[in-house]
PDB file of C-alpha atoms in Angstrom:
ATOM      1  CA  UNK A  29      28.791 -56.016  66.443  1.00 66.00           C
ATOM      2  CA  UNK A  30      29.995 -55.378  69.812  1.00 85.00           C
ATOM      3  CA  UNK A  31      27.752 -56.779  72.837  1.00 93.00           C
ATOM      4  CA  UNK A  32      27.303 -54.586  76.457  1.00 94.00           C
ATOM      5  CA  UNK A  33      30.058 -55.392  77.958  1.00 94.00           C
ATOM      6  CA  UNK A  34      32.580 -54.848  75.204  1.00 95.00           C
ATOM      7  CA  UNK A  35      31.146 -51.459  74.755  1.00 96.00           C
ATOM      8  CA  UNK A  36      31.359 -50.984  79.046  1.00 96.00           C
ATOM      9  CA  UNK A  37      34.994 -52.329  78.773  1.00 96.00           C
ATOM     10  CA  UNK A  38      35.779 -50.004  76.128  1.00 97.00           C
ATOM     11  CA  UNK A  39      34.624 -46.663  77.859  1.00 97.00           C
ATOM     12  CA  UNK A  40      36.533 -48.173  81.201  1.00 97.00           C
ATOM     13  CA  UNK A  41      39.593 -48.291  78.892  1.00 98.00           C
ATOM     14  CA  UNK A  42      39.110 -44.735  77.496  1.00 98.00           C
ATOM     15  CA  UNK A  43      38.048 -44.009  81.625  1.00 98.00           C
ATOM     16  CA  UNK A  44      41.715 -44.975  82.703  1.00 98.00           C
ATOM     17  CA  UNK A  45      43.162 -43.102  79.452  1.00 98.00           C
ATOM     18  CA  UNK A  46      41.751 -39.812  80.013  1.00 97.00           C
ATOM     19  CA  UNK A  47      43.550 -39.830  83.838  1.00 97.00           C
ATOM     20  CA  UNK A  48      46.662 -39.931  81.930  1.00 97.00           C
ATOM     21  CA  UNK A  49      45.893 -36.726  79.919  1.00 97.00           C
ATOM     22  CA  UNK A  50      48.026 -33.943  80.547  1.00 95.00           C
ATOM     23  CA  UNK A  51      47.048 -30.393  80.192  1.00 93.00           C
ATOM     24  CA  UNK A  52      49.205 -29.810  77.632  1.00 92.00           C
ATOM     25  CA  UNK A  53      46.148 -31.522  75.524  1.00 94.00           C
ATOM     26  CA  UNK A  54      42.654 -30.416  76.120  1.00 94.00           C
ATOM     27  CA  UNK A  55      41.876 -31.332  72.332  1.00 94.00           C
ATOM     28  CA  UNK A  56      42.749 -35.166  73.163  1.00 96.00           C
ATOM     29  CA  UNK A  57      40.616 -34.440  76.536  1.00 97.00           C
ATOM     30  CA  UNK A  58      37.752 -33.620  74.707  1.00 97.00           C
ATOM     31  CA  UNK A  59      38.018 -36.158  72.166  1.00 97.00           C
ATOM     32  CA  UNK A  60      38.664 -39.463  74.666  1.00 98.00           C
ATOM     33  CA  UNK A  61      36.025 -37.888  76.887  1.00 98.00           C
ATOM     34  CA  UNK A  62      33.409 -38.201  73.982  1.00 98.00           C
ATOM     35  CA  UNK A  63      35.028 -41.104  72.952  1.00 97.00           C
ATOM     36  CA  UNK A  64      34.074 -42.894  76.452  1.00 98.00           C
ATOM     37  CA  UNK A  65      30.476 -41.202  75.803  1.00 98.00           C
ATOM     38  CA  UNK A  66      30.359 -43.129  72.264  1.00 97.00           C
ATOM     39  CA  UNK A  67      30.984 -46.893  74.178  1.00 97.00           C
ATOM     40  CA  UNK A  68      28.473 -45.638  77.107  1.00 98.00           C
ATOM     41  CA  UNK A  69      25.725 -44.822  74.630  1.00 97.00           C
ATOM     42  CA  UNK A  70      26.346 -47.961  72.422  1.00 96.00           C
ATOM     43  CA  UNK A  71      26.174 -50.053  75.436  1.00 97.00           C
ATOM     44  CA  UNK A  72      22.712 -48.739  76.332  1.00 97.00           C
ATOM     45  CA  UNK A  73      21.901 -49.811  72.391  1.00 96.00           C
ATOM     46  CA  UNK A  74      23.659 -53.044  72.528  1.00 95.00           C
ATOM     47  CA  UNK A  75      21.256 -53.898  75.917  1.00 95.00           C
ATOM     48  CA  UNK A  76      18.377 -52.626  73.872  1.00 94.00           C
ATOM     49  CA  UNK A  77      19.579 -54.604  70.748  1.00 92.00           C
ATOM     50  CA  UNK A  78      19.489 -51.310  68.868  1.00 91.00           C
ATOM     51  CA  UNK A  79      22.555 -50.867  66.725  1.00 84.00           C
ATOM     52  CA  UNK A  80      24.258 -47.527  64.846  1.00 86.00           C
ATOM     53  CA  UNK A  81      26.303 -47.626  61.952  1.00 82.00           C
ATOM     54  CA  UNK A  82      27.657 -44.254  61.906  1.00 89.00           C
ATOM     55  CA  UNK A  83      28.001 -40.636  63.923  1.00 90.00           C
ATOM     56  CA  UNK A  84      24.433 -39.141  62.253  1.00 89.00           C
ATOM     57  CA  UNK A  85      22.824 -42.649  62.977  1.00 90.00           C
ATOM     58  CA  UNK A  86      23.665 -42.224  66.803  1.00 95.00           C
ATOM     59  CA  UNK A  87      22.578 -38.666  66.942  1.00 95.00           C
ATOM     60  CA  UNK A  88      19.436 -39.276  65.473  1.00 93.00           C
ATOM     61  CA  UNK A  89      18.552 -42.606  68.114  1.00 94.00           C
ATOM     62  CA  UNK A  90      19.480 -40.013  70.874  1.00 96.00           C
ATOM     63  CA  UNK A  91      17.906 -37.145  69.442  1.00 94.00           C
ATOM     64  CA  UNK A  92      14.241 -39.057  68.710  1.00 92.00           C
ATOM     65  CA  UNK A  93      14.340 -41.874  71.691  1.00 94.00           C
ATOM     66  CA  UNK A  94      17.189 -40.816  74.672  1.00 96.00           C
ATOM     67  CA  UNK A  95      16.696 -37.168  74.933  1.00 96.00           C
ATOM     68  CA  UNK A  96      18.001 -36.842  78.720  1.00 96.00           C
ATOM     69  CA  UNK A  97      21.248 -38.908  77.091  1.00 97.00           C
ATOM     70  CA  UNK A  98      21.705 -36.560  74.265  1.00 98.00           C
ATOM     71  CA  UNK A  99      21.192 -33.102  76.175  1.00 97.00           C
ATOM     72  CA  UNK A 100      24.544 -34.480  77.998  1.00 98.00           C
ATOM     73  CA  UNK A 101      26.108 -36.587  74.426  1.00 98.00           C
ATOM     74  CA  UNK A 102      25.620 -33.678  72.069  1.00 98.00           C
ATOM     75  CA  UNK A 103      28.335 -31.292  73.855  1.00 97.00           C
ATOM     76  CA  UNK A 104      30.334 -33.479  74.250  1.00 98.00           C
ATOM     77  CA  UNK A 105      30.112 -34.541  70.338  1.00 97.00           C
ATOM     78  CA  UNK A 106      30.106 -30.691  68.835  1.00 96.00           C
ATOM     79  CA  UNK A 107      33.620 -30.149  71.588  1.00 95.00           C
ATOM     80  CA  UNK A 108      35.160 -32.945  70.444  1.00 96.00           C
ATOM     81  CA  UNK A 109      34.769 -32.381  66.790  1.00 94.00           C
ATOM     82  CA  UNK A 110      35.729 -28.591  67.344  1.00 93.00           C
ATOM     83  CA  UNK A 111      38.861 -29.742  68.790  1.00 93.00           C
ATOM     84  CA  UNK A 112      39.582 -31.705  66.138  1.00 92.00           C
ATOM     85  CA  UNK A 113      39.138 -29.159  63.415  1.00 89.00           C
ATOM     86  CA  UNK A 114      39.569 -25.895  65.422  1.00 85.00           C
ATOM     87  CA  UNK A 115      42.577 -24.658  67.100  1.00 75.00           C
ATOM     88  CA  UNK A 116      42.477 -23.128  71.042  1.00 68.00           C
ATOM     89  CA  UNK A 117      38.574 -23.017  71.168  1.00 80.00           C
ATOM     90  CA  UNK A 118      38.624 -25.092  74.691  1.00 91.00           C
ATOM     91  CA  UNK A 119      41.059 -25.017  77.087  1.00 93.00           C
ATOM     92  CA  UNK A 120      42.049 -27.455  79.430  1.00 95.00           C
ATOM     93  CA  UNK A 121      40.257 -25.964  82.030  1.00 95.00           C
ATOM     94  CA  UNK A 122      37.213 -25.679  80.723  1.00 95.00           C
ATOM     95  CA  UNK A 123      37.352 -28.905  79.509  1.00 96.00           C
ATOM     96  CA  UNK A 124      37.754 -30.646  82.660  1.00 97.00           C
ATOM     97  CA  UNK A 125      35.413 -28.462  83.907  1.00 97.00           C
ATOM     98  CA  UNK A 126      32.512 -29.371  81.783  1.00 97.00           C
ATOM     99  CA  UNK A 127      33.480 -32.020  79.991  1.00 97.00           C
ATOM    100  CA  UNK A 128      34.941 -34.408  82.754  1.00 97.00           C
ATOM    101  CA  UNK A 129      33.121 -32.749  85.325  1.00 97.00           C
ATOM    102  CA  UNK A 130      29.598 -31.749  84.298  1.00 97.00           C
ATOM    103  CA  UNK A 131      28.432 -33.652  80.884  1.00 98.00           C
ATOM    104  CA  UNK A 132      30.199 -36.708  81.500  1.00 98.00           C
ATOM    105  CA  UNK A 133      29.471 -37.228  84.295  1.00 98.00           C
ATOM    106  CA  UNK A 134      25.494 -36.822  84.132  1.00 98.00           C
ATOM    107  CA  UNK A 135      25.751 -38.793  80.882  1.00 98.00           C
ATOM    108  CA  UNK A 136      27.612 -41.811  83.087  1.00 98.00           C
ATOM    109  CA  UNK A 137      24.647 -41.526  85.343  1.00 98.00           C
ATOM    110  CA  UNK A 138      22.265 -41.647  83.216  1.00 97.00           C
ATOM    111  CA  UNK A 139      23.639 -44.885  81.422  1.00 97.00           C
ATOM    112  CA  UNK A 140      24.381 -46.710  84.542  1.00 96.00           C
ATOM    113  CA  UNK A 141      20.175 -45.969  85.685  1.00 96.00           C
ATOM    114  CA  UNK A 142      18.857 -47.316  81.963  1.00 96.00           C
ATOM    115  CA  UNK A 143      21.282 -50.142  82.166  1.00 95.00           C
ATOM    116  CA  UNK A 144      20.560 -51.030  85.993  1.00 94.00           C
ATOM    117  CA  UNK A 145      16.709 -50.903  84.682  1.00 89.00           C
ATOM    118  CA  UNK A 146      15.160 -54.616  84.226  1.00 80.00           C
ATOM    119  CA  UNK A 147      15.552 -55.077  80.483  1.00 72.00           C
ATOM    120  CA  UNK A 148      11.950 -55.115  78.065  1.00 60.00           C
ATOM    121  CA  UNK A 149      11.138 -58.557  77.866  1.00 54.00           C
ATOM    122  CA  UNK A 150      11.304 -59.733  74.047  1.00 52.00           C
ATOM    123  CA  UNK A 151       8.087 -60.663  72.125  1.00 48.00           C
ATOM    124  CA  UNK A 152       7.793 -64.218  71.740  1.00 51.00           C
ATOM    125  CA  UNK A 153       6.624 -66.005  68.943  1.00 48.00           C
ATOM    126  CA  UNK A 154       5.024 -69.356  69.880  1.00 48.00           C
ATOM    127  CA  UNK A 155       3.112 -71.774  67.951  1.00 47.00           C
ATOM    128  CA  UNK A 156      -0.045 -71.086  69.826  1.00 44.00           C
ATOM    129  CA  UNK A 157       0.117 -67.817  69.238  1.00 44.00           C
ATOM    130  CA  UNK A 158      -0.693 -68.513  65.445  1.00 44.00           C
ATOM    131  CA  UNK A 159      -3.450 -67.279  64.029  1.00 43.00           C
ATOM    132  CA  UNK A 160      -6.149 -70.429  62.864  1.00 43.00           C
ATOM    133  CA  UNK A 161      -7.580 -69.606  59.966  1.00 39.00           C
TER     134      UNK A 161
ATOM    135  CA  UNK B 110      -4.763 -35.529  13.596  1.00 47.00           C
ATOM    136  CA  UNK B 111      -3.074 -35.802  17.267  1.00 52.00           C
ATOM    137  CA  UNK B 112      -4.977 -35.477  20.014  1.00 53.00           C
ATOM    138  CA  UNK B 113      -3.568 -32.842  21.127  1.00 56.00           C
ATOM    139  CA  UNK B 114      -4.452 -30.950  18.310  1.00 56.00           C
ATOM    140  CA  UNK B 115      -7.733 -32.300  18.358  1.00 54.00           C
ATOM    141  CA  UNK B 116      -7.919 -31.061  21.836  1.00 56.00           C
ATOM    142  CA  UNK B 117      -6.582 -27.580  20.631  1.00 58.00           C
ATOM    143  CA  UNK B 118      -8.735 -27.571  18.050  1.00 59.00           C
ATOM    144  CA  UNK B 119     -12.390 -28.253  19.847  1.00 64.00           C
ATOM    145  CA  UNK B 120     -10.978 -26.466  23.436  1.00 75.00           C
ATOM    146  CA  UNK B 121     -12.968 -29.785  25.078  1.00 81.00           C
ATOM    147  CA  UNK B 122     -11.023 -31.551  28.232  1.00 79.00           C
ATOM    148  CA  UNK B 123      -9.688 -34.733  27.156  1.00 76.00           C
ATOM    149  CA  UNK B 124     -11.518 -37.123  29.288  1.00 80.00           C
ATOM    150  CA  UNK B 125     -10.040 -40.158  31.093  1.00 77.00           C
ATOM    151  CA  UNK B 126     -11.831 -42.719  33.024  1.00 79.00           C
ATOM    152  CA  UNK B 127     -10.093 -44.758  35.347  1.00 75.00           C
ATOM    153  CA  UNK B 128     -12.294 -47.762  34.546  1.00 77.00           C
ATOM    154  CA  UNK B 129     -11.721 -47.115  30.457  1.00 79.00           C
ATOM    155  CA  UNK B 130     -10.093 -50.236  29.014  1.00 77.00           C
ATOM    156  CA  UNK B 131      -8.589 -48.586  26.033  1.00 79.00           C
ATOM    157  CA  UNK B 132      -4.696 -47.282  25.365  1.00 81.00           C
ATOM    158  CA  UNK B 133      -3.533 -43.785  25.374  1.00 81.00           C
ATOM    159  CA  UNK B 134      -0.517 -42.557  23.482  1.00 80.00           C
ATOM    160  CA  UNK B 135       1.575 -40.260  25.340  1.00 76.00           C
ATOM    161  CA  UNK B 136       3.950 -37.656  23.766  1.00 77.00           C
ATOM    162  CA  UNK B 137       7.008 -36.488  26.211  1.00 72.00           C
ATOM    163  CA  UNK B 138       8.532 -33.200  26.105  1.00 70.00           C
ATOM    164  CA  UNK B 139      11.747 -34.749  24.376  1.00 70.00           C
ATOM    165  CA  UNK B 140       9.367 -35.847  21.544  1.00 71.00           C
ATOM    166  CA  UNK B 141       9.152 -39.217  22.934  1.00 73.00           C
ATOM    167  CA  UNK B 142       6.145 -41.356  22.527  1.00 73.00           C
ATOM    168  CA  UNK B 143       4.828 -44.543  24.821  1.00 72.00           C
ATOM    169  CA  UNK B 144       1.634 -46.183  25.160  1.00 76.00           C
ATOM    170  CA  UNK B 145      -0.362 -46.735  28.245  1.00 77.00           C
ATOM    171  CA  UNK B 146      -3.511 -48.032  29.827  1.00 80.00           C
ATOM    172  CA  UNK B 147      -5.739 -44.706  30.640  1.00 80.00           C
ATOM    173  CA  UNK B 148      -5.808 -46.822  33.897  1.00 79.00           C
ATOM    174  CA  UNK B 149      -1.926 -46.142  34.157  1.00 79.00           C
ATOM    175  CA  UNK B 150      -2.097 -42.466  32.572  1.00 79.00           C
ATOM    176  CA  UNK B 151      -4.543 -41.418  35.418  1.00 79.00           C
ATOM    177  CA  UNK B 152      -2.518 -43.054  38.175  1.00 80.00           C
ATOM    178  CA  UNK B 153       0.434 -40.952  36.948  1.00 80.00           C
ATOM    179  CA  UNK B 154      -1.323 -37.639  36.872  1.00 80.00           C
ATOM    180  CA  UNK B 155      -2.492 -38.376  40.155  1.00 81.00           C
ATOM    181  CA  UNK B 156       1.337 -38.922  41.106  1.00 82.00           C
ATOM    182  CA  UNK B 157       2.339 -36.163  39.582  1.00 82.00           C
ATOM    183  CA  UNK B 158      -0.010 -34.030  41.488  1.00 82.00           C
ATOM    184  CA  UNK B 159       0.530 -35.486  44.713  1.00 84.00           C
ATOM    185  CA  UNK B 160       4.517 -34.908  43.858  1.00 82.00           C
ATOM    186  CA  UNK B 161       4.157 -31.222  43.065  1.00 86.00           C
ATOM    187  CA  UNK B 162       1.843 -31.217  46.342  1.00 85.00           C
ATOM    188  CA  UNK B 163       4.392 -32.621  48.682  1.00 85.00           C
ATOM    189  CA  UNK B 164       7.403 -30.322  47.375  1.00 88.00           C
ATOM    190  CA  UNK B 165       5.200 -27.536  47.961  1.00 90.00           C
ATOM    191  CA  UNK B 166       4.747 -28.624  51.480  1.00 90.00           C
ATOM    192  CA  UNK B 167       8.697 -29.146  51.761  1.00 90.00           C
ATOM    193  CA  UNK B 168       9.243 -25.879  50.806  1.00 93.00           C
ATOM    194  CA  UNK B 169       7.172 -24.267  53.196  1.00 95.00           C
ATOM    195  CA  UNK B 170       8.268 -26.186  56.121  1.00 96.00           C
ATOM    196  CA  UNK B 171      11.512 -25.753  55.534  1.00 96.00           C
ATOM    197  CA  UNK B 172      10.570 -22.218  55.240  1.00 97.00           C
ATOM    198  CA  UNK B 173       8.985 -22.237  58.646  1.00 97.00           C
ATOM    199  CA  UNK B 174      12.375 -24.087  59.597  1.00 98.00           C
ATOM    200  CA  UNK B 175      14.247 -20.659  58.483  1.00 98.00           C
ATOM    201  CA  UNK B 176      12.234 -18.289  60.184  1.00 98.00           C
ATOM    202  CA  UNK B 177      12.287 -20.616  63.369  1.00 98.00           C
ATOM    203  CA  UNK B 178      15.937 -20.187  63.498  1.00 98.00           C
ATOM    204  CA  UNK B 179      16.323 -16.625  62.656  1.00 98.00           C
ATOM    205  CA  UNK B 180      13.751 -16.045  65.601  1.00 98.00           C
ATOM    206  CA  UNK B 181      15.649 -17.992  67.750  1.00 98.00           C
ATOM    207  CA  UNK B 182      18.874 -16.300  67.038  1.00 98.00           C
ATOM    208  CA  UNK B 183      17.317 -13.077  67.213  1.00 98.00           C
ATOM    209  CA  UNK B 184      16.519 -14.212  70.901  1.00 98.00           C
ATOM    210  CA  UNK B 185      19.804 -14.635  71.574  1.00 97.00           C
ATOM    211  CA  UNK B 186      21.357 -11.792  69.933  1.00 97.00           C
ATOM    212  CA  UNK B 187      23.530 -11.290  73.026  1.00 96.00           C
ATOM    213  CA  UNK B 188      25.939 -14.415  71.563  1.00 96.00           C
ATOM    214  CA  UNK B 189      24.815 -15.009  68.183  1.00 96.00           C
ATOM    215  CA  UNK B 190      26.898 -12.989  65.232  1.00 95.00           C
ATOM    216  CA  UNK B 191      25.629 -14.833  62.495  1.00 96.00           C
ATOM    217  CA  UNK B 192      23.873 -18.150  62.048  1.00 97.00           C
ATOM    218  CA  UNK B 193      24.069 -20.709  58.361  1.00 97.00           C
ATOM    219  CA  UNK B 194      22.024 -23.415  57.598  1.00 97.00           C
ATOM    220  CA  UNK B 195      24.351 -25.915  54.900  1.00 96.00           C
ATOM    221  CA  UNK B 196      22.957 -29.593  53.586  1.00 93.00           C
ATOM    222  CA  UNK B 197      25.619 -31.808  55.513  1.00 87.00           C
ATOM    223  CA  UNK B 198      25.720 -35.679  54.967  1.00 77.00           C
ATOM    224  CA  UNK B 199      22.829 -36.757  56.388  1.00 77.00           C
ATOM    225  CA  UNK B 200      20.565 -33.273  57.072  1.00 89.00           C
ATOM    226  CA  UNK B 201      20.965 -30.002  57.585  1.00 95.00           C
ATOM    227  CA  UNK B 202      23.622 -28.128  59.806  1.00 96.00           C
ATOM    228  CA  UNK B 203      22.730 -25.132  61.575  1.00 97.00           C
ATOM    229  CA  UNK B 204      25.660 -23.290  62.522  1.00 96.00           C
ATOM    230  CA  UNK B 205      25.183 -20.787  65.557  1.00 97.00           C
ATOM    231  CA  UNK B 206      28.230 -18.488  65.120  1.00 96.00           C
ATOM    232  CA  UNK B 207      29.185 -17.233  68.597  1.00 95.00           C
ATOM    233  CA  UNK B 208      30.852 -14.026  69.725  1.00 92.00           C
ATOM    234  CA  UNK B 209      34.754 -14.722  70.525  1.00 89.00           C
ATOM    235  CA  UNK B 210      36.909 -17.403  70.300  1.00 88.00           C
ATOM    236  CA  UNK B 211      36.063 -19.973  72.806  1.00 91.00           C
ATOM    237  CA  UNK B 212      33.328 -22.499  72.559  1.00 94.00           C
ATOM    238  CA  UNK B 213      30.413 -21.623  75.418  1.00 95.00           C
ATOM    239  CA  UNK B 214      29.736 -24.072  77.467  1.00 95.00           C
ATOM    240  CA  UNK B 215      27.697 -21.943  79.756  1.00 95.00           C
ATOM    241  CA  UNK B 216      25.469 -21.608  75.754  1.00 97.00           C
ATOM    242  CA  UNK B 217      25.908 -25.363  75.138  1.00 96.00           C
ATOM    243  CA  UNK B 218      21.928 -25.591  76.752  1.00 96.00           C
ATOM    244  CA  UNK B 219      20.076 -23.187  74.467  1.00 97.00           C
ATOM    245  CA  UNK B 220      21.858 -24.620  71.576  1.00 98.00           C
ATOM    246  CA  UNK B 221      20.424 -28.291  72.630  1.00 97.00           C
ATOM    247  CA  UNK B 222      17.205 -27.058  73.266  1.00 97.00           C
ATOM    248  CA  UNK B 223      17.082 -25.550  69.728  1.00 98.00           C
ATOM    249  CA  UNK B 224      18.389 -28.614  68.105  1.00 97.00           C
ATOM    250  CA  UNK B 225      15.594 -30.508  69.939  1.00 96.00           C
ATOM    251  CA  UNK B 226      13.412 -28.312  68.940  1.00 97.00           C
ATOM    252  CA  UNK B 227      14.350 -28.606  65.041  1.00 97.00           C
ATOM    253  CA  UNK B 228      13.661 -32.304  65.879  1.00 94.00           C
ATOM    254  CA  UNK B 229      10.460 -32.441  66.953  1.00 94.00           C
ATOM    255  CA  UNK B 230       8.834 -29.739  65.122  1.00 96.00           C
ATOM    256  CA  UNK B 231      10.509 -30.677  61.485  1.00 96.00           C
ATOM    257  CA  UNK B 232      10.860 -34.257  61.252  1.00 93.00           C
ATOM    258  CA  UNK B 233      11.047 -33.894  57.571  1.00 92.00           C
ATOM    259  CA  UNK B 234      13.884 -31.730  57.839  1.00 94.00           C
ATOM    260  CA  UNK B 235      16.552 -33.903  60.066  1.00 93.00           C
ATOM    261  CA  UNK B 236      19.092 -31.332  61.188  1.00 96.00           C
ATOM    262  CA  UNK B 237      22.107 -31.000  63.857  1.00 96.00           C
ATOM    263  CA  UNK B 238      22.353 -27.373  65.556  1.00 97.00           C
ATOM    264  CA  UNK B 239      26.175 -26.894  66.583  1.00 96.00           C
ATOM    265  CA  UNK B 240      27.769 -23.388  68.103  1.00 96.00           C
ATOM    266  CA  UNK B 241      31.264 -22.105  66.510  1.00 94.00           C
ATOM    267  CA  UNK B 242      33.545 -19.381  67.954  1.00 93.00           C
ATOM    268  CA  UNK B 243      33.472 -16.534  65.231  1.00 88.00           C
ATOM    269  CA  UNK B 244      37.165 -16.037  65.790  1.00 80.00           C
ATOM    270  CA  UNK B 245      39.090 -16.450  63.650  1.00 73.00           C
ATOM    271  CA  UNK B 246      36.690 -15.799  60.655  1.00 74.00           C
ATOM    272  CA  UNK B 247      38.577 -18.212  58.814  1.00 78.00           C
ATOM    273  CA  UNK B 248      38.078 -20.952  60.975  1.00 82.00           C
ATOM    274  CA  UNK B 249      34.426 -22.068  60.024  1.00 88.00           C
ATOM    275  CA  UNK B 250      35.669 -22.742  56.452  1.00 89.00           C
ATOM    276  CA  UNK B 251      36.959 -26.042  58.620  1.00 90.00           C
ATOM    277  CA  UNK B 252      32.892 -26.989  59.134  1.00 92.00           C
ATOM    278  CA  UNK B 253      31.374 -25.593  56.331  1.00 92.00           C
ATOM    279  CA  UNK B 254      31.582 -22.838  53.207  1.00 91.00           C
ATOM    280  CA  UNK B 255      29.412 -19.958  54.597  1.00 89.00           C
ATOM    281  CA  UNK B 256      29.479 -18.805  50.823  1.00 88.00           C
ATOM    282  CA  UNK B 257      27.722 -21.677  49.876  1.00 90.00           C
ATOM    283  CA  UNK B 258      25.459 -21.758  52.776  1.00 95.00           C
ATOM    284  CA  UNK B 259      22.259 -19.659  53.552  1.00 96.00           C
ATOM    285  CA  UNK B 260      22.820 -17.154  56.038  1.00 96.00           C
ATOM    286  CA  UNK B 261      19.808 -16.696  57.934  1.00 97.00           C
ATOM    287  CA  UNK B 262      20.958 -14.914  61.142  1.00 97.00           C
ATOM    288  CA  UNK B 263      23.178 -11.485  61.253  1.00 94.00           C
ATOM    289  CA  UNK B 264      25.778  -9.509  59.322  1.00 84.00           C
ATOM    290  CA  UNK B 265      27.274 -11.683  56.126  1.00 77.00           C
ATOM    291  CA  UNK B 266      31.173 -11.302  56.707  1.00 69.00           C
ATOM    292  CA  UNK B 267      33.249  -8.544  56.463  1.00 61.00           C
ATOM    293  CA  UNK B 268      30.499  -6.271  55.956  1.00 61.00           C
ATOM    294  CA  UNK B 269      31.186  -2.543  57.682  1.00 52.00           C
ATOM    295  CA  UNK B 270      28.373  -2.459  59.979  1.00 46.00           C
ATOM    296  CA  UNK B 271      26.730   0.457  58.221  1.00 43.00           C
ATOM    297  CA  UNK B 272      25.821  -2.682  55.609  1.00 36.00           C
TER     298      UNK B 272
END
């Protein structure tokens, strides 16, 4: 299970990848672009020791308990899976219109405030805090 | 005599206490026979009525969940050709066919807002709301099989538009 800053180095990697992107390939834009959203999201989980096993398990965190993340995740999910399985639905354009320029962004923002935020302190269980009977 | 036939025979309701310390023979459809405690044999029919209770409720909310989708589609008529609703892995998939080829970003909000909305006001029906270019037709059998799906927003496919 990955920590924070695996998941932060991880979406830095994807970061430098997606400047090398031509736009010969706005399916491979859209797909490392939600790929760097997967590691952002996973690092907020990771800080909040909350870990998904699967797509539909990290839809329905964001869905139920990070609705500002998912409003900016969930295009950038539904593009990358239509580029996948679609042909010439997005163009290169468009994707680094909205993609790099709009969701991501806002989504990279919005990590970077919940992770800046002072973390929850733990509940600790101490011996005094036992119930006597 | 069973007493069944017993209870055919007299028309009386077969009574069970909960607190009765005595066994009850049960006969299933498949002409199998067990023996409980009546204590058991009432907490079953209990289940059983709470079971057929809850699917009931299911099937209206997921009723509701239909007509909350066609609505919304209907409110956005101006994009929306057709709309499906197919079981996917872990839910339901709502698929918001969209007029053209190209996936609307400038859309991408409404569609969010739905699938928000599914969220919050079903959260016995999990679901994921996702838009798909209508052209080519051919191109959703990729997602899903719209002839396996329920269509619950426009035209089904290929129809003339005189229906």
């Amino acid at each position: 299970m990955a920590n924070e800053q695996a998941h932060r180095l991880k979406a830095d990697q994807n970061r430098d990848f997606l400047r090398t992107i031509g736009d010969g390939y706005a399916d491979w834009l859209a797909v490392v672009a939600f790929y760097r959203a997967v590691h952002l999201v996973e690092a907020v989980f990771a800080r909040d020791s909350i870990h998904s096993t699967d797509h539909n398990g990290r839809n329905n965190l964001l869905k139920r308990s990070y609705k500002p993340l998912w409003a900016e995740f969930k295009p950038l999910f539904d593009s990358s899976r239509l580029a996948r399985y679609s042909e010439k639905c997005i163009s290169s354009r468009e994707a680094r219109e909205n993609l790099l320029g709009k969701h991501l962004p806002a989504l990279e923002a919005h990590v970077e405030a919940l992770l800046a935020a002072p973390t929850k302190p733990k509940p600790v269980t101490h011996p005094s805090h036992k119930k006597h009977r | 005599m069973t007493a069944t036939k017993r209870h055919e025979a007299t028309e009386q309701p077969l009574r069970l206490h909960f607190q009765d310390a005595r066994k009850v023979l049960v006969e299933g459809d498949q002409e199998d026979r067990f023996v409980t405690t009546v204590r058991e044999a009432v907490r079953a029919c209990r289940l059983a009525e709470d079971g057929a209770a809850k699917a009931e409720q299911f099937q209206a909310e997921f009723k509701e969940f239909l007509g909350h989708v066609n609505a919304w589609c209907i409110r956005h008529a101006d994009k929306i050709i057709r709309a499906y609703v197919a079981p996917g892995m872990h839910g339901m998939e709502v698929f918001v066919v969209t007029n053209g080829d190209a996936f609307m970003f400038d859309f991408e909000a409404q569609v969010t807002a739905l699938d928000l909305e599914l969220v919050d006001a079903f959260p016995n029906w999990p679901a994921h709301v996702m838009q798909l270019p209508g052209e080519p037709d051919e191109s959703l059998e990729s997602f899903f099989t719209p002839r396996r799906a329920l269509q619950v927003y426009g035209q089904r496919a290929g129809a003339s538009p005189q229906g």
